Amino acid sequence: HGFLKTGERTQRGIRLPIMAMRLVYPRMGALVIGQSPRPDLVDPLRLALPQAQLVEVGALDGLTAAELPAVAGQKYPLVTRLRNGQRVLVEEEYLAPRLQMALDHLADAEVQASILLCAGSFANLHSPQPLFKPFDTARAMLHSMGMRRIGVLCPIREQEAPIGARWRAAGFTVHLHTAPPDAQDRSLQQWVAQNRGQFDCMLLDYVGHAPETAHMLQQAFALPVLDLGHLTIQALAAVWA
C-alpha cells in the first residue's frame, strides 16, 4: 500500500536504492461549514481520490448548538449539520472567520490542496495552498462554456436573494427556484416547463446531493444540470488523481 520493497525492479527495469522508497500520496484538506466528520460530504471526495490522505475539519468543531447565534434576520443563512446529525442554519458572516481558522489548521497540517464543501462564495478565504471552491469552479466552467443564463435550484427559500445576487454579480442572468432536486416534484416540473427557454442549464447551488441527482434531473428535463459539489470534486481530482 504505497511502498516498493528494496531491490525490486520497476517497470522500466530500474533497481531501487538500498533504502525502501515510499510512494507519497497527495494529502488533501476537506473543509466543511458544520462539524466534522461529514461522511456524506467527504465520501464522494474519497471515491474520486482513493489514494489521497484526507484531513477533514469543520468550522463549527468544538461548539454546541446553544453557542450558535440566532437565525433571525440573517443575510445569508447556510444549511449544515452538527456532529450528532442536528440540522442548523448559520449565517455566512459568522462562519467566515471560523472557516479561515479551519483553513489555517489545514495549512498547518501540510495539505497540498483543500476543497470547500459548501456552495457559499466566501470570497475572502485565503490559503498558501490551492483552495477549490464550488462557486468559483462553477463560475469559471459556465463562462468557459458560454453559458450566461442559468436556472438555479436553491435548497431553502431564505437563500434565494443572496444566491441570486452573487450569480448576477458574476455576470449571469439568473432564474431562481426553491424545491427538492427531485424530477417527480411538481413545482420543479412546472418551473422548468415555464422557463425552459430562459436558461442554458440548471445549477444545483448546494453541496451534498447524491452523486446521481444531477444525472437524473438531466435525463428527466433534457437540459444540462451542474452540481456544484461534484463539479468541484471532479476539478480537484483532475489535478491530483
mmCIF file of C-alpha atoms in Angstrom:
data_model
loop_
_atom_site.group_PDB
_atom_site.id
_atom_site.type_symbol
_atom_site.label_atom_id
_atom_site.label_comp_id
_atom_site.label_asym_id
_atom_site.label_seq_id
_atom_site.Cartn_x
_atom_site.Cartn_y
_atom_site.Cartn_z
ATOM 1 C CA HIS A 1 0.000 0.000 0.000
ATOM 2 C CA GLY A 2 2.205 2.807 -1.215
ATOM 3 C CA PHE A 3 5.544 1.018 -0.734
ATOM 4 C CA LEU A 4 8.034 -0.745 -3.007
ATOM 5 C CA LYS A 5 10.495 -3.206 -1.496
ATOM 6 C CA THR A 6 14.244 -2.690 -1.591
ATOM 7 C CA GLY A 7 15.801 -4.282 -4.634
ATOM 8 C CA GLU A 8 12.561 -4.581 -6.629
ATOM 9 C CA ARG A 9 12.739 -3.643 -10.267
ATOM 10 C CA THR A 10 10.328 -1.056 -11.578
ATOM 11 C CA GLN A 11 8.507 -1.499 -14.896
ATOM 12 C CA ARG A 12 11.460 0.164 -16.623
ATOM 13 C CA GLY A 13 13.905 -2.248 -15.031
ATOM 14 C CA ILE A 14 15.412 0.337 -12.692
ATOM 15 C CA ARG A 15 16.549 -1.178 -9.414
ATOM 16 C CA LEU A 16 15.557 0.802 -6.313
ATOM 17 C CA PRO A 17 18.255 2.135 -3.990
ATOM 18 C CA ILE A 18 19.237 0.226 -0.883
ATOM 19 C CA MET A 19 16.668 2.060 1.250
ATOM 20 C CA ALA A 20 12.999 1.368 0.511
ATOM 21 C CA MET A 21 11.163 4.081 -1.413
ATOM 22 C CA ARG A 22 7.778 5.323 -0.272
ATOM 23 C CA LEU A 23 5.261 6.456 -2.859
ATOM 24 C CA VAL A 24 3.883 9.699 -1.483
ATOM 25 C CA TYR A 25 0.159 10.110 -1.949
ATOM 26 C CA PRO A 26 -1.428 13.585 -2.004
ATOM 27 C CA ARG A 27 -2.633 14.993 1.305
ATOM 28 C CA MET A 28 -5.917 16.842 0.792
ATOM 29 C CA GLY A 29 -7.900 19.071 3.129
ATOM 30 C CA ALA A 30 -11.699 18.798 3.344
ATOM 31 C CA LEU A 31 -13.302 21.932 4.789
ATOM 32 C CA VAL A 32 -16.917 21.693 5.989
ATOM 33 C CA ILE A 33 -19.014 24.558 7.346
ATOM 34 C CA GLY A 34 -20.585 22.437 10.082
ATOM 35 C CA GLN A 35 -18.913 19.851 12.262
ATOM 36 C CA SER A 36 -16.682 17.009 11.228
ATOM 37 C CA PRO A 37 -16.867 14.217 10.417
ATOM 38 C CA ARG A 38 -19.299 14.526 7.492
ATOM 39 C CA PRO A 39 -19.029 11.230 5.610
ATOM 40 C CA ASP A 40 -21.933 12.213 3.348
ATOM 41 C CA LEU A 41 -19.808 15.096 2.034
ATOM 42 C CA VAL A 42 -16.353 13.535 2.227
ATOM 43 C CA ASP A 43 -17.096 10.044 0.868
ATOM 44 C CA PRO A 44 -17.552 11.288 -2.749
ATOM 45 C CA LEU A 45 -14.178 13.021 -2.406
ATOM 46 C CA ARG A 46 -12.651 9.797 -1.099
ATOM 47 C CA LEU A 47 -14.051 7.902 -4.087
ATOM 48 C CA ALA A 48 -12.632 10.455 -6.523
ATOM 49 C CA LEU A 49 -9.212 10.447 -4.827
ATOM 50 C CA PRO A 50 -8.835 6.929 -3.398
ATOM 51 C CA GLN A 51 -5.082 7.305 -2.884
ATOM 52 C CA ALA A 52 -5.283 10.636 -1.078
ATOM 53 C CA GLN A 53 -4.810 11.189 2.625
ATOM 54 C CA LEU A 54 -7.800 13.293 3.672
ATOM 55 C CA VAL A 55 -7.711 15.737 6.568
ATOM 56 C CA GLU A 56 -11.240 16.855 7.481
ATOM 57 C CA VAL A 57 -12.024 19.873 9.635
ATOM 58 C CA GLY A 58 -15.262 21.723 10.408
ATOM 59 C CA ALA A 59 -15.877 25.413 11.050
ATOM 60 C CA LEU A 60 -18.172 24.584 13.982
ATOM 61 C CA ASP A 61 -15.995 21.890 15.553
ATOM 62 C CA GLY A 62 -15.995 22.201 19.336
ATOM 63 C CA LEU A 63 -19.233 24.212 19.561
ATOM 64 C CA THR A 64 -22.648 23.214 20.869
ATOM 65 C CA ALA A 65 -25.960 24.145 19.256
ATOM 66 C CA ALA A 66 -26.627 26.537 22.154
ATOM 67 C CA GLU A 67 -23.483 28.507 21.306
ATOM 68 C CA LEU A 68 -24.591 29.253 17.742
ATOM 69 C CA PRO A 69 -26.109 32.695 17.053
ATOM 70 C CA ALA A 70 -29.832 33.104 16.436
ATOM 71 C CA VAL A 71 -31.018 32.753 12.847
ATOM 72 C CA ALA A 72 -33.427 35.713 12.835
ATOM 73 C CA GLY A 73 -32.562 38.409 10.313
ATOM 74 C CA GLN A 74 -29.672 36.571 8.731
ATOM 75 C CA LYS A 75 -28.432 37.871 5.374
ATOM 76 C CA TYR A 76 -27.302 34.519 4.009
ATOM 77 C CA PRO A 77 -28.261 31.528 6.179
ATOM 78 C CA LEU A 78 -26.422 28.338 5.252
ATOM 79 C CA VAL A 79 -27.694 24.847 5.998
ATOM 80 C CA THR A 80 -25.335 22.450 7.748
ATOM 81 C CA ARG A 81 -25.228 19.736 10.400
ATOM 82 C CA LEU A 82 -23.623 19.180 13.758
ATOM 83 C CA ARG A 83 -21.762 16.008 14.690
ATOM 84 C CA ASN A 84 -24.926 14.470 16.141
ATOM 85 C CA GLY A 85 -26.746 14.990 12.835
ATOM 86 C CA GLN A 86 -28.757 18.008 14.005
ATOM 87 C CA ARG A 87 -29.600 20.357 11.133
ATOM 88 C CA VAL A 88 -28.755 24.011 11.801
ATOM 89 C CA LEU A 89 -28.867 27.336 9.957
ATOM 90 C CA VAL A 90 -25.787 29.523 10.361
ATOM 91 C CA GLU A 91 -25.080 32.963 8.897
ATOM 92 C CA GLU A 92 -22.325 33.175 6.286
ATOM 93 C CA GLU A 93 -20.751 36.156 8.078
ATOM 94 C CA TYR A 94 -20.471 34.136 11.301
ATOM 95 C CA LEU A 95 -18.901 31.197 9.502
ATOM 96 C CA ALA A 96 -16.306 33.150 7.504
ATOM 97 C CA PRO A 97 -13.723 33.747 10.282
ATOM 98 C CA ARG A 98 -14.213 30.251 11.666
ATOM 99 C CA LEU A 99 -13.669 28.787 8.197
ATOM 100 C CA GLN A 100 -10.452 30.776 7.912
ATOM 101 C CA MET A 101 -9.232 29.313 11.213
ATOM 102 C CA ALA A 102 -10.104 25.830 9.975
ATOM 103 C CA LEU A 103 -8.287 26.511 6.716
ATOM 104 C CA ASP A 104 -5.238 27.694 8.664
ATOM 105 C CA HIS A 105 -5.348 24.396 10.546
ATOM 106 C CA LEU A 106 -5.269 22.525 7.239
ATOM 107 C CA ALA A 107 -2.281 24.580 6.121
ATOM 108 C CA ASP A 108 -0.502 23.654 9.363
ATOM 109 C CA ALA A 109 -1.335 20.017 8.603
ATOM 110 C CA GLU A 110 0.675 20.450 5.381
ATOM 111 C CA VAL A 111 -2.084 19.552 2.946
ATOM 112 C CA GLN A 112 -1.249 20.065 -0.722
ATOM 113 C CA ALA A 113 -4.685 21.482 -1.548
ATOM 114 C CA SER A 114 -8.065 21.954 0.118
ATOM 115 C CA ILE A 115 -11.667 21.833 -1.011
ATOM 116 C CA LEU A 116 -14.509 23.854 0.500
ATOM 117 C CA LEU A 117 -17.559 21.600 0.770
ATOM 118 C CA CYS A 118 -20.098 24.429 0.657
ATOM 119 C CA ALA A 119 -21.663 26.445 -2.168
ATOM 120 C CA GLY A 120 -21.177 29.800 -0.418
ATOM 121 C CA SER A 121 -18.651 32.090 -2.098
ATOM 122 C CA PHE A 122 -16.547 33.013 0.983
ATOM 123 C CA ALA A 123 -14.532 35.345 -1.222
ATOM 124 C CA ASN A 124 -12.037 36.345 1.483
ATOM 125 C CA LEU A 125 -10.806 32.859 2.369
ATOM 126 C CA HIS A 126 -7.086 32.544 1.682
ATOM 127 C CA SER A 127 -4.557 29.748 1.902
ATOM 128 C CA PRO A 128 -0.918 29.198 0.894
ATOM 129 C CA GLN A 129 -2.110 26.029 -0.846
ATOM 130 C CA PRO A 130 -4.668 25.806 -3.674
ATOM 131 C CA LEU A 131 -8.255 26.110 -2.444
ATOM 132 C CA PHE A 132 -11.023 24.656 -4.610
ATOM 133 C CA LYS A 133 -14.363 26.410 -4.035
ATOM 134 C CA PRO A 134 -17.614 25.233 -5.657
ATOM 135 C CA PHE A 135 -18.880 28.709 -6.537
ATOM 136 C CA ASP A 136 -15.600 29.726 -8.189
ATOM 137 C CA THR A 137 -15.291 26.398 -10.007
ATOM 138 C CA ALA A 138 -18.820 26.555 -11.403
ATOM 139 C CA ARG A 139 -18.491 30.222 -12.371
ATOM 140 C CA ALA A 140 -15.308 29.528 -14.339
ATOM 141 C CA MET A 141 -16.804 26.487 -16.054
ATOM 142 C CA LEU A 142 -20.001 28.287 -17.025
ATOM 143 C CA HIS A 143 -18.038 31.178 -18.521
ATOM 144 C CA SER A 144 -15.803 28.760 -20.443
ATOM 145 C CA MET A 145 -18.889 27.007 -21.840
ATOM 146 C CA GLY A 146 -20.507 30.293 -22.846
ATOM 147 C CA MET A 147 -23.493 29.722 -20.558
ATOM 148 C CA ARG A 148 -24.704 33.060 -19.226
ATOM 149 C CA ARG A 149 -28.356 32.240 -18.469
ATOM 150 C CA ILE A 150 -28.726 29.876 -15.534
ATOM 151 C CA GLY A 151 -31.615 28.294 -13.692
ATOM 152 C CA VAL A 152 -30.536 27.958 -10.072
ATOM 153 C CA LEU A 153 -32.143 25.470 -7.721
ATOM 154 C CA CYS A 154 -31.882 26.704 -4.117
ATOM 155 C CA PRO A 155 -32.085 24.440 -1.041
ATOM 156 C CA ILE A 156 -34.158 26.883 1.074
ATOM 157 C CA ARG A 157 -36.206 29.955 0.199
ATOM 158 C CA GLU A 158 -34.204 32.184 2.548
ATOM 159 C CA GLN A 159 -31.191 31.729 0.274
ATOM 160 C CA GLU A 160 -32.838 32.868 -2.950
ATOM 161 C CA ALA A 161 -31.980 36.576 -2.610
ATOM 162 C CA PRO A 162 -28.267 36.179 -1.702
ATOM 163 C CA ILE A 163 -27.746 33.358 -4.196
ATOM 164 C CA GLY A 164 -29.337 35.397 -6.963
ATOM 165 C CA ALA A 165 -27.257 38.448 -6.039
ATOM 166 C CA ARG A 166 -23.903 36.661 -6.202
ATOM 167 C CA TRP A 167 -24.613 34.961 -9.519
ATOM 168 C CA ARG A 168 -25.827 38.226 -11.056
ATOM 169 C CA ALA A 169 -22.704 39.959 -9.739
ATOM 170 C CA ALA A 170 -20.687 37.267 -11.527
ATOM 171 C CA GLY A 171 -22.283 38.237 -14.848
ATOM 172 C CA PHE A 172 -25.179 35.798 -15.204
ATOM 173 C CA THR A 173 -28.873 36.123 -15.937
ATOM 174 C CA VAL A 174 -30.480 34.158 -13.121
ATOM 175 C CA HIS A 175 -33.789 32.345 -12.678
ATOM 176 C CA LEU A 176 -34.291 31.041 -9.138
ATOM 177 C CA HIS A 177 -36.447 28.318 -7.666
ATOM 178 C CA THR A 178 -36.573 26.530 -4.327
ATOM 179 C CA ALA A 179 -37.562 22.879 -4.476
ATOM 180 C CA PRO A 180 -36.092 19.466 -3.728
ATOM 181 C CA PRO A 181 -33.893 18.187 -6.592
ATOM 182 C CA ASP A 182 -36.443 15.535 -7.499
ATOM 183 C CA ALA A 183 -37.630 15.086 -11.068
ATOM 184 C CA GLN A 184 -41.021 13.999 -9.700
ATOM 185 C CA ASP A 185 -41.523 17.210 -7.731
ATOM 186 C CA ARG A 186 -44.498 19.017 -9.252
ATOM 187 C CA SER A 187 -43.281 22.554 -8.548
ATOM 188 C CA LEU A 188 -39.900 21.778 -10.113
ATOM 189 C CA GLN A 189 -41.573 20.308 -13.186
ATOM 190 C CA GLN A 190 -43.731 23.413 -13.592
ATOM 191 C CA TRP A 191 -40.780 25.774 -13.109
ATOM 192 C CA VAL A 192 -38.699 24.012 -15.754
ATOM 193 C CA ALA A 193 -41.644 23.863 -18.177
ATOM 194 C CA GLN A 194 -42.373 27.582 -17.774
ATOM 195 C CA ASN A 195 -38.747 28.725 -18.011
ATOM 196 C CA ARG A 196 -37.081 26.153 -20.264
ATOM 197 C CA GLY A 197 -36.231 28.709 -22.926
ATOM 198 C CA GLN A 198 -34.933 31.213 -20.381
ATOM 199 C CA PHE A 199 -31.789 29.415 -19.188
ATOM 200 C CA ASP A 200 -28.972 27.390 -20.735
ATOM 201 C CA CYS A 201 -28.545 24.975 -17.838
ATOM 202 C CA MET A 202 -29.761 24.149 -14.357
ATOM 203 C CA LEU A 203 -27.433 24.667 -11.411
ATOM 204 C CA LEU A 204 -27.730 22.848 -8.077
ATOM 205 C CA ASP A 205 -26.448 25.531 -5.694
ATOM 206 C CA TYR A 206 -25.743 23.175 -2.814
ATOM 207 C CA VAL A 207 -23.045 20.720 -1.763
ATOM 208 C CA GLY A 208 -24.309 17.371 -0.526
ATOM 209 C CA HIS A 209 -26.648 15.980 -3.163
ATOM 210 C CA ALA A 210 -26.327 12.295 -4.021
ATOM 211 C CA PRO A 211 -23.937 11.707 -6.952
ATOM 212 C CA GLU A 212 -26.736 10.556 -9.253
ATOM 213 C CA THR A 213 -29.013 13.557 -8.638
ATOM 214 C CA ALA A 214 -27.733 15.797 -11.437
ATOM 215 C CA HIS A 215 -27.765 12.937 -13.949
ATOM 216 C CA MET A 216 -31.358 12.015 -13.094
ATOM 217 C CA LEU A 217 -32.520 15.617 -13.476
ATOM 218 C CA GLN A 218 -30.628 15.958 -16.743
ATOM 219 C CA GLN A 219 -32.304 12.840 -18.118
ATOM 220 C CA ALA A 220 -35.741 13.944 -16.951
ATOM 221 C CA PHE A 221 -35.599 17.519 -18.250
ATOM 222 C CA ALA A 222 -33.242 17.123 -21.235
ATOM 223 C CA LEU A 223 -31.009 20.056 -20.304
ATOM 224 C CA PRO A 224 -27.536 20.335 -18.747
ATOM 225 C CA VAL A 225 -27.533 20.100 -14.941
ATOM 226 C CA LEU A 226 -24.451 21.076 -12.924
ATOM 227 C CA ASP A 227 -23.972 20.033 -9.304
ATOM 228 C CA LEU A 228 -21.591 22.500 -7.615
ATOM 229 C CA GLY A 229 -20.224 19.962 -5.162
ATOM 230 C CA HIS A 230 -19.486 17.131 -7.559
ATOM 231 C CA LEU A 231 -18.229 19.559 -10.199
ATOM 232 C CA THR A 232 -15.585 20.803 -7.765
ATOM 233 C CA ILE A 233 -14.601 17.318 -6.629
ATOM 234 C CA GLN A 234 -14.067 16.410 -10.290
ATOM 235 C CA ALA A 235 -11.932 19.523 -10.776
ATOM 236 C CA LEU A 236 -9.784 18.602 -7.780
ATOM 237 C CA ALA A 237 -9.445 15.003 -8.938
ATOM 238 C CA ALA A 238 -8.428 16.128 -12.429
ATOM 239 C CA VAL A 239 -5.420 17.882 -10.901
ATOM 240 C CA TRP A 240 -4.425 15.455 -8.170
ATOM 241 C CA ALA A 241 -5.679 11.983 -9.115
#
